[in-house]
């Protein structure tokens, strides 16, 4: 009898920690990203980067195993509120990660603000997310649309270019990128002659290219990304514009797109918070691990996904895995230096990266580092009260 009781006790003592380990709830990460449409490859790169960091941590973040719940947001703002509500109210995710498209991200930020759900934005540059909508539970691992635009405006004006036409998609990302460019370019003596645009995600560029040819600016500044950027850069070259009217842009225009753009992208200069040839040990290790895992070269989107996971890890380390302890989470992230492949960065008070913006030039299949266009550039975070 005694023997049986002792055996049972021993068995329970051995089994108990295992049982606890098995039932410890997984950390539910809601990935709301585009997996179809012009931004599909961007969504995949973000997920790849996020998963790579989690895998490097043994599959756990904040001591909890990670479970992914995925939604294809199709870069469609009209479906975004329903999509994000599914993740928050049906799936009860601990954290939202998304998205690429600024309009979708603003809908996510609204729901995150209203419900208090943790949100990490791994791309979308909408200024409102860390501006008028800023909140203690909203973070961004990427950039604001203003940042690369502003850095390029300064660079092009200082280079002596005087008259520029901008061309982009008509939505928050395009508008804000072109406005950031214009702000710096005109402050430094340049003039934006025309602000051309077309609806997202249209790619019928011909009439606008004809207008550029007729306007004869010194140069063009552009923001496109993904499939649209591939077509724009090819059409610009095919229209014979490149030689007389050099093309400049936010780095998205040539990031993750060079294989498809081929020679059409040669020499194009862009500004971005990443480049293909940084050559730091941190970036080299990241690039090697990414290439081995996915048989693909990483791009800026992969870096932003990786860093979204790093930010989550830093916050959850401080809360011992509890995503609901928002003040402690935010305090830890706010004082962190994030060891990114792009170079270390901090988050501003409004939770947007304060980071170096690089000037890059397309050489072969790479966005080669030329110089640092703007050191530790912080978005002005207009409208953020926090
Ligand atoms: C955006 O909508 O904010 C956006 C989309 C794609 C990019 C960059 C920004 O590459």
PDB file of C-alpha atoms in Angstrom, residues 1-238:
ATOM      1  CA  UNK A   1       0.000   0.000   0.000  1.00  0.00           C
ATOM      2  CA  UNK A   2       2.741   2.363   1.129  1.00  0.00           C
ATOM      3  CA  UNK A   3       4.751   1.391  -1.864  1.00  0.00           C
ATOM      4  CA  UNK A   4       1.856   2.152  -4.193  1.00  0.00           C
ATOM      5  CA  UNK A   5       1.233   5.529  -2.559  1.00  0.00           C
ATOM      6  CA  UNK A   6       4.911   6.475  -2.723  1.00  0.00           C
ATOM      7  CA  UNK A   7       5.087   5.418  -6.357  1.00  0.00           C
ATOM      8  CA  UNK A   8       2.055   7.513  -7.153  1.00  0.00           C
ATOM      9  CA  UNK A   9       3.531  10.528  -5.405  1.00  0.00           C
ATOM     10  CA  UNK A  10       6.797  10.131  -7.244  1.00  0.00           C
ATOM     11  CA  UNK A  11       4.967   9.702 -10.527  1.00  0.00           C
ATOM     12  CA  UNK A  12       2.944  12.856  -9.880  1.00  0.00           C
ATOM     13  CA  UNK A  13       6.025  14.828  -8.879  1.00  0.00           C
ATOM     14  CA  UNK A  14       7.713  13.859 -12.130  1.00  0.00           C
ATOM     15  CA  UNK A  15       4.617  14.415 -14.221  1.00  0.00           C
ATOM     16  CA  UNK A  16       3.588  17.755 -12.718  1.00  0.00           C
ATOM     17  CA  UNK A  17       6.179  20.031 -14.286  1.00  0.00           C
ATOM     18  CA  UNK A  18       5.694  18.310 -17.624  1.00  0.00           C
ATOM     19  CA  UNK A  19       1.955  18.831 -17.447  1.00  0.00           C
ATOM     20  CA  UNK A  20       2.468  22.500 -16.680  1.00  0.00           C
ATOM     21  CA  UNK A  21       4.936  22.771 -19.544  1.00  0.00           C
ATOM     22  CA  UNK A  22       2.511  21.145 -21.939  1.00  0.00           C
ATOM     23  CA  UNK A  23      -0.462  23.259 -21.008  1.00  0.00           C
ATOM     24  CA  UNK A  24       1.376  26.622 -20.803  1.00  0.00           C
ATOM     25  CA  UNK A  25      -0.514  28.655 -23.359  1.00  0.00           C
ATOM     26  CA  UNK A  26       1.288  29.418 -26.545  1.00  0.00           C
ATOM     27  CA  UNK A  27       1.846  33.025 -27.498  1.00  0.00           C
ATOM     28  CA  UNK A  28      -0.657  33.762 -30.249  1.00  0.00           C
ATOM     29  CA  UNK A  29       0.860  35.995 -32.912  1.00  0.00           C
ATOM     30  CA  UNK A  30      -1.642  37.335 -35.430  1.00  0.00           C
ATOM     31  CA  UNK A  31       0.150  37.941 -38.727  1.00  0.00           C
ATOM     32  CA  UNK A  32      -2.006  40.247 -40.814  1.00  0.00           C
ATOM     33  CA  UNK A  33      -0.084  40.674 -44.054  1.00  0.00           C
ATOM     34  CA  UNK A  34      -0.633  40.720 -47.820  1.00  0.00           C
ATOM     35  CA  UNK A  35      -0.137  37.257 -49.328  1.00  0.00           C
ATOM     36  CA  UNK A  36      -1.771  38.173 -52.637  1.00  0.00           C
ATOM     37  CA  UNK A  37      -1.606  41.248 -54.888  1.00  0.00           C
ATOM     38  CA  UNK A  38       1.151  43.726 -55.669  1.00  0.00           C
ATOM     39  CA  UNK A  39       2.608  43.518 -52.113  1.00  0.00           C
ATOM     40  CA  UNK A  40       2.469  39.702 -51.767  1.00  0.00           C
ATOM     41  CA  UNK A  41       6.243  39.187 -51.784  1.00  0.00           C
ATOM     42  CA  UNK A  42       6.621  41.872 -49.106  1.00  0.00           C
ATOM     43  CA  UNK A  43       4.265  40.030 -46.757  1.00  0.00           C
ATOM     44  CA  UNK A  44       6.160  36.786 -47.250  1.00  0.00           C
ATOM     45  CA  UNK A  45       9.529  38.427 -46.561  1.00  0.00           C
ATOM     46  CA  UNK A  46       8.182  39.954 -43.334  1.00  0.00           C
ATOM     47  CA  UNK A  47       6.857  36.594 -42.151  1.00  0.00           C
ATOM     48  CA  UNK A  48      10.149  34.898 -43.086  1.00  0.00           C
ATOM     49  CA  UNK A  49      12.150  37.448 -41.117  1.00  0.00           C
ATOM     50  CA  UNK A  50       9.860  37.197 -38.089  1.00  0.00           C
ATOM     51  CA  UNK A  51      10.032  33.396 -38.067  1.00  0.00           C
ATOM     52  CA  UNK A  52      13.800  33.407 -38.489  1.00  0.00           C
ATOM     53  CA  UNK A  53      14.276  35.391 -35.284  1.00  0.00           C
ATOM     54  CA  UNK A  54      11.831  33.186 -33.375  1.00  0.00           C
ATOM     55  CA  UNK A  55      13.607  30.061 -34.626  1.00  0.00           C
ATOM     56  CA  UNK A  56      16.942  31.495 -33.521  1.00  0.00           C
ATOM     57  CA  UNK A  57      15.440  31.823 -30.028  1.00  0.00           C
ATOM     58  CA  UNK A  58      14.500  28.130 -30.004  1.00  0.00           C
ATOM     59  CA  UNK A  59      10.936  28.755 -31.144  1.00  0.00           C
ATOM     60  CA  UNK A  60      10.056  30.794 -28.056  1.00  0.00           C
ATOM     61  CA  UNK A  61       9.493  34.465 -27.337  1.00  0.00           C
ATOM     62  CA  UNK A  62       9.256  35.651 -23.726  1.00  0.00           C
ATOM     63  CA  UNK A  63       9.513  32.016 -22.638  1.00  0.00           C
ATOM     64  CA  UNK A  64       6.409  30.992 -24.615  1.00  0.00           C
ATOM     65  CA  UNK A  65       6.144  28.879 -27.710  1.00  0.00           C
ATOM     66  CA  UNK A  66       4.771  30.824 -30.635  1.00  0.00           C
ATOM     67  CA  UNK A  67       1.608  29.959 -32.543  1.00  0.00           C
ATOM     68  CA  UNK A  68       0.986  31.866 -35.776  1.00  0.00           C
ATOM     69  CA  UNK A  69      -2.477  32.816 -36.957  1.00  0.00           C
ATOM     70  CA  UNK A  70      -2.379  34.255 -40.468  1.00  0.00           C
ATOM     71  CA  UNK A  71      -4.731  36.511 -42.394  1.00  0.00           C
ATOM     72  CA  UNK A  72      -4.225  37.645 -45.998  1.00  0.00           C
ATOM     73  CA  UNK A  73      -5.236  41.306 -45.853  1.00  0.00           C
ATOM     74  CA  UNK A  74      -4.888  41.697 -49.669  1.00  0.00           C
ATOM     75  CA  UNK A  75      -3.621  45.272 -49.043  1.00  0.00           C
ATOM     76  CA  UNK A  76      -7.299  46.207 -48.986  1.00  0.00           C
ATOM     77  CA  UNK A  77      -8.198  48.885 -46.421  1.00  0.00           C
ATOM     78  CA  UNK A  78     -11.940  48.249 -46.930  1.00  0.00           C
ATOM     79  CA  UNK A  79     -11.543  44.725 -45.498  1.00  0.00           C
ATOM     80  CA  UNK A  80      -9.028  45.637 -42.816  1.00  0.00           C
ATOM     81  CA  UNK A  81     -11.327  46.335 -39.858  1.00  0.00           C
ATOM     82  CA  UNK A  82     -13.139  43.000 -40.286  1.00  0.00           C
ATOM     83  CA  UNK A  83      -9.837  41.172 -40.712  1.00  0.00           C
ATOM     84  CA  UNK A  84      -8.235  42.626 -37.618  1.00  0.00           C
ATOM     85  CA  UNK A  85     -11.387  42.091 -35.545  1.00  0.00           C
ATOM     86  CA  UNK A  86     -11.283  38.394 -36.466  1.00  0.00           C
ATOM     87  CA  UNK A  87      -7.789  38.132 -35.023  1.00  0.00           C
ATOM     88  CA  UNK A  88      -8.615  40.093 -31.879  1.00  0.00           C
ATOM     89  CA  UNK A  89     -12.157  38.931 -31.074  1.00  0.00           C
ATOM     90  CA  UNK A  90     -12.370  35.439 -32.579  1.00  0.00           C
ATOM     91  CA  UNK A  91      -8.795  34.206 -32.246  1.00  0.00           C
ATOM     92  CA  UNK A  92      -7.835  36.240 -29.156  1.00  0.00           C
ATOM     93  CA  UNK A  93      -4.301  36.881 -30.355  1.00  0.00           C
ATOM     94  CA  UNK A  94      -1.779  38.195 -27.815  1.00  0.00           C
ATOM     95  CA  UNK A  95      -0.132  40.446 -30.384  1.00  0.00           C
ATOM     96  CA  UNK A  96      -0.944  41.782 -33.833  1.00  0.00           C
ATOM     97  CA  UNK A  97       1.834  42.014 -36.406  1.00  0.00           C
ATOM     98  CA  UNK A  98       0.937  43.937 -39.567  1.00  0.00           C
ATOM     99  CA  UNK A  99       0.776  45.281 -42.109  1.00  0.00           C
ATOM    100  CA  UNK A 100       2.456  46.424 -45.315  1.00  0.00           C
ATOM    101  CA  UNK A 101      -0.160  48.861 -46.672  1.00  0.00           C
ATOM    102  CA  UNK A 102      -0.618  52.159 -44.811  1.00  0.00           C
ATOM    103  CA  UNK A 103      -4.406  52.157 -45.138  1.00  0.00           C
ATOM    104  CA  UNK A 104      -4.609  48.658 -43.652  1.00  0.00           C
ATOM    105  CA  UNK A 105      -2.213  49.578 -40.852  1.00  0.00           C
ATOM    106  CA  UNK A 106      -4.311  52.593 -39.864  1.00  0.00           C
ATOM    107  CA  UNK A 107      -7.362  50.343 -39.472  1.00  0.00           C
ATOM    108  CA  UNK A 108      -5.246  47.983 -37.357  1.00  0.00           C
ATOM    109  CA  UNK A 109      -4.017  50.871 -35.208  1.00  0.00           C
ATOM    110  CA  UNK A 110      -7.599  51.991 -34.581  1.00  0.00           C
ATOM    111  CA  UNK A 111      -8.620  48.523 -33.358  1.00  0.00           C
ATOM    112  CA  UNK A 112      -5.397  48.153 -31.339  1.00  0.00           C
ATOM    113  CA  UNK A 113      -6.048  51.494 -29.674  1.00  0.00           C
ATOM    114  CA  UNK A 114      -9.706  50.693 -28.931  1.00  0.00           C
ATOM    115  CA  UNK A 115      -9.051  47.185 -27.579  1.00  0.00           C
ATOM    116  CA  UNK A 116      -5.605  47.722 -26.029  1.00  0.00           C
ATOM    117  CA  UNK A 117      -4.136  44.866 -28.100  1.00  0.00           C
ATOM    118  CA  UNK A 118      -0.393  44.993 -28.634  1.00  0.00           C
ATOM    119  CA  UNK A 119       0.440  45.979 -32.245  1.00  0.00           C
ATOM    120  CA  UNK A 120       3.818  45.900 -33.966  1.00  0.00           C
ATOM    121  CA  UNK A 121       3.819  47.370 -37.476  1.00  0.00           C
ATOM    122  CA  UNK A 122       6.544  45.659 -39.567  1.00  0.00           C
ATOM    123  CA  UNK A 123       6.289  47.914 -42.625  1.00  0.00           C
ATOM    124  CA  UNK A 124       3.470  50.404 -43.289  1.00  0.00           C
ATOM    125  CA  UNK A 125       4.850  53.924 -43.002  1.00  0.00           C
ATOM    126  CA  UNK A 126       1.587  55.831 -42.337  1.00  0.00           C
ATOM    127  CA  UNK A 127       2.592  58.811 -40.245  1.00  0.00           C
ATOM    128  CA  UNK A 128      -0.627  58.641 -38.210  1.00  0.00           C
ATOM    129  CA  UNK A 129       0.327  55.251 -36.704  1.00  0.00           C
ATOM    130  CA  UNK A 130       3.092  56.892 -34.674  1.00  0.00           C
ATOM    131  CA  UNK A 131       1.573  60.368 -35.004  1.00  0.00           C
ATOM    132  CA  UNK A 132      -2.052  61.259 -34.249  1.00  0.00           C
ATOM    133  CA  UNK A 133      -2.908  57.601 -33.443  1.00  0.00           C
ATOM    134  CA  UNK A 134       0.188  56.890 -31.333  1.00  0.00           C
ATOM    135  CA  UNK A 135      -0.439  54.781 -28.237  1.00  0.00           C
ATOM    136  CA  UNK A 136       1.499  52.986 -25.495  1.00  0.00           C
ATOM    137  CA  UNK A 137       0.645  49.587 -27.063  1.00  0.00           C
ATOM    138  CA  UNK A 138       1.545  50.477 -30.684  1.00  0.00           C
ATOM    139  CA  UNK A 139       5.107  50.040 -32.019  1.00  0.00           C
ATOM    140  CA  UNK A 140       6.768  50.110 -35.427  1.00  0.00           C
ATOM    141  CA  UNK A 141       9.896  48.211 -36.525  1.00  0.00           C
ATOM    142  CA  UNK A 142      10.099  49.924 -39.920  1.00  0.00           C
ATOM    143  CA  UNK A 143       9.930  53.660 -40.775  1.00  0.00           C
ATOM    144  CA  UNK A 144       7.536  56.494 -41.513  1.00  0.00           C
ATOM    145  CA  UNK A 145       6.930  57.376 -45.150  1.00  0.00           C
ATOM    146  CA  UNK A 146       8.392  60.779 -44.328  1.00  0.00           C
ATOM    147  CA  UNK A 147      11.835  59.410 -43.388  1.00  0.00           C
ATOM    148  CA  UNK A 148      13.272  58.179 -46.737  1.00  0.00           C
ATOM    149  CA  UNK A 149      11.494  61.008 -48.607  1.00  0.00           C
ATOM    150  CA  UNK A 150      12.942  63.707 -46.387  1.00  0.00           C
ATOM    151  CA  UNK A 151      16.476  62.272 -46.599  1.00  0.00           C
ATOM    152  CA  UNK A 152      16.273  62.155 -50.407  1.00  0.00           C
ATOM    153  CA  UNK A 153      14.935  65.728 -50.602  1.00  0.00           C
ATOM    154  CA  UNK A 154      17.992  66.979 -48.734  1.00  0.00           C
ATOM    155  CA  UNK A 155      20.381  64.910 -50.811  1.00  0.00           C
ATOM    156  CA  UNK A 156      18.993  65.929 -54.210  1.00  0.00           C
ATOM    157  CA  UNK A 157      18.835  69.637 -53.320  1.00  0.00           C
ATOM    158  CA  UNK A 158      22.416  69.593 -52.036  1.00  0.00           C
ATOM    159  CA  UNK A 159      23.485  67.882 -55.228  1.00  0.00           C
ATOM    160  CA  UNK A 160      22.252  70.948 -57.114  1.00  0.00           C
ATOM    161  CA  UNK A 161      19.113  69.543 -58.693  1.00  0.00           C
ATOM    162  CA  UNK A 162      16.551  72.329 -58.980  1.00  0.00           C
ATOM    163  CA  UNK A 163      13.355  71.093 -60.640  1.00  0.00           C
ATOM    164  CA  UNK A 164      11.787  67.739 -59.857  1.00  0.00           C
ATOM    165  CA  UNK A 165       8.564  65.914 -60.686  1.00  0.00           C
ATOM    166  CA  UNK A 166       7.237  63.377 -58.182  1.00  0.00           C
ATOM    167  CA  UNK A 167       5.220  60.311 -59.199  1.00  0.00           C
ATOM    168  CA  UNK A 168       3.552  57.802 -56.909  1.00  0.00           C
ATOM    169  CA  UNK A 169       0.366  56.011 -55.895  1.00  0.00           C
ATOM    170  CA  UNK A 170      -2.441  58.173 -54.524  1.00  0.00           C
ATOM    171  CA  UNK A 171      -2.752  56.959 -50.934  1.00  0.00           C
ATOM    172  CA  UNK A 172      -1.092  57.678 -47.593  1.00  0.00           C
ATOM    173  CA  UNK A 173       2.249  56.050 -48.450  1.00  0.00           C
ATOM    174  CA  UNK A 174       2.695  57.824 -51.789  1.00  0.00           C
ATOM    175  CA  UNK A 175       1.387  61.159 -50.549  1.00  0.00           C
ATOM    176  CA  UNK A 176       3.538  61.153 -47.418  1.00  0.00           C
ATOM    177  CA  UNK A 177       6.668  59.994 -49.222  1.00  0.00           C
ATOM    178  CA  UNK A 178       6.279  62.766 -51.828  1.00  0.00           C
ATOM    179  CA  UNK A 179       5.460  65.337 -49.119  1.00  0.00           C
ATOM    180  CA  UNK A 180       8.513  64.388 -47.036  1.00  0.00           C
ATOM    181  CA  UNK A 181      10.630  64.734 -50.163  1.00  0.00           C
ATOM    182  CA  UNK A 182       9.095  68.098 -51.071  1.00  0.00           C
ATOM    183  CA  UNK A 183       9.501  69.489 -47.542  1.00  0.00           C
ATOM    184  CA  UNK A 184      13.274  68.924 -47.542  1.00  0.00           C
ATOM    185  CA  UNK A 185      13.829  69.626 -51.248  1.00  0.00           C
ATOM    186  CA  UNK A 186      12.085  73.007 -51.198  1.00  0.00           C
ATOM    187  CA  UNK A 187      13.598  73.980 -47.820  1.00  0.00           C
ATOM    188  CA  UNK A 188      16.983  73.509 -49.467  1.00  0.00           C
ATOM    189  CA  UNK A 189      16.242  75.540 -52.596  1.00  0.00           C
ATOM    190  CA  UNK A 190      14.601  73.061 -54.979  1.00  0.00           C
ATOM    191  CA  UNK A 191      11.167  73.216 -56.573  1.00  0.00           C
ATOM    192  CA  UNK A 192       8.662  70.409 -57.137  1.00  0.00           C
ATOM    193  CA  UNK A 193       7.114  71.197 -60.527  1.00  0.00           C
ATOM    194  CA  UNK A 194       4.385  68.556 -60.570  1.00  0.00           C
ATOM    195  CA  UNK A 195       3.061  65.917 -58.196  1.00  0.00           C
ATOM    196  CA  UNK A 196       1.805  63.099 -60.404  1.00  0.00           C
ATOM    197  CA  UNK A 197      -0.066  60.084 -59.144  1.00  0.00           C
ATOM    198  CA  UNK A 198      -2.441  57.239 -59.977  1.00  0.00           C
ATOM    199  CA  UNK A 199      -4.714  55.110 -57.808  1.00  0.00           C
ATOM    200  CA  UNK A 200      -3.228  52.136 -55.889  1.00  0.00           C
ATOM    201  CA  UNK A 201      -2.437  49.514 -57.216  1.00  0.00           C
ATOM    202  CA  UNK A 202      -2.779  50.676 -60.851  1.00  0.00           C
ATOM    203  CA  UNK A 203       0.216  50.334 -63.165  1.00  0.00           C
ATOM    204  CA  UNK A 204      -0.942  52.205 -66.276  1.00  0.00           C
ATOM    205  CA  UNK A 205       2.002  54.618 -66.264  1.00  0.00           C
ATOM    206  CA  UNK A 206       2.141  55.599 -69.951  1.00  0.00           C
ATOM    207  CA  UNK A 207       0.235  58.914 -69.849  1.00  0.00           C
ATOM    208  CA  UNK A 208       2.175  60.060 -66.781  1.00  0.00           C
ATOM    209  CA  UNK A 209       5.515  59.151 -68.372  1.00  0.00           C
ATOM    210  CA  UNK A 210       4.547  61.226 -71.413  1.00  0.00           C
ATOM    211  CA  UNK A 211       3.787  64.127 -69.088  1.00  0.00           C
ATOM    212  CA  UNK A 212       7.199  63.780 -67.414  1.00  0.00           C
ATOM    213  CA  UNK A 213       8.921  63.839 -70.803  1.00  0.00           C
ATOM    214  CA  UNK A 214       7.025  67.016 -71.733  1.00  0.00           C
ATOM    215  CA  UNK A 215       7.775  68.727 -68.394  1.00  0.00           C
ATOM    216  CA  UNK A 216      11.554  68.092 -68.669  1.00  0.00           C
ATOM    217  CA  UNK A 217      12.487  68.220 -64.979  1.00  0.00           C
ATOM    218  CA  UNK A 218      16.096  67.774 -63.796  1.00  0.00           C
ATOM    219  CA  UNK A 219      15.068  64.493 -62.146  1.00  0.00           C
ATOM    220  CA  UNK A 220      12.133  62.408 -60.890  1.00  0.00           C
ATOM    221  CA  UNK A 221      11.441  61.293 -57.316  1.00  0.00           C
ATOM    222  CA  UNK A 222       9.221  58.242 -56.909  1.00  0.00           C
ATOM    223  CA  UNK A 223       7.651  55.870 -54.432  1.00  0.00           C
ATOM    224  CA  UNK A 224       6.349  52.528 -55.655  1.00  0.00           C
ATOM    225  CA  UNK A 225       6.851  49.085 -54.153  1.00  0.00           C
ATOM    226  CA  UNK A 226       6.441  45.387 -54.903  1.00  0.00           C
ATOM    227  CA  UNK A 227       4.987  44.374 -58.266  1.00  0.00           C
ATOM    228  CA  UNK A 228       4.080  47.976 -59.121  1.00  0.00           C
ATOM    229  CA  UNK A 229       7.679  49.112 -58.592  1.00  0.00           C
ATOM    230  CA  UNK A 230       8.944  46.387 -60.920  1.00  0.00           C
ATOM    231  CA  UNK A 231       6.680  47.606 -63.704  1.00  0.00           C
ATOM    232  CA  UNK A 232       7.319  51.310 -63.082  1.00  0.00           C
ATOM    233  CA  UNK A 233      11.115  51.023 -63.247  1.00  0.00           C
ATOM    234  CA  UNK A 234      10.883  48.921 -66.410  1.00  0.00           C
ATOM    235  CA  UNK A 235       8.409  51.294 -68.066  1.00  0.00           C
ATOM    236  CA  UNK A 236      10.506  54.329 -67.117  1.00  0.00           C
ATOM    237  CA  UNK A 237      13.566  52.808 -68.784  1.00  0.00           C
ATOM    238  CA  UNK A 238      11.601  51.560 -71.797  1.00  0.00           C
TER     239      UNK A 238
END
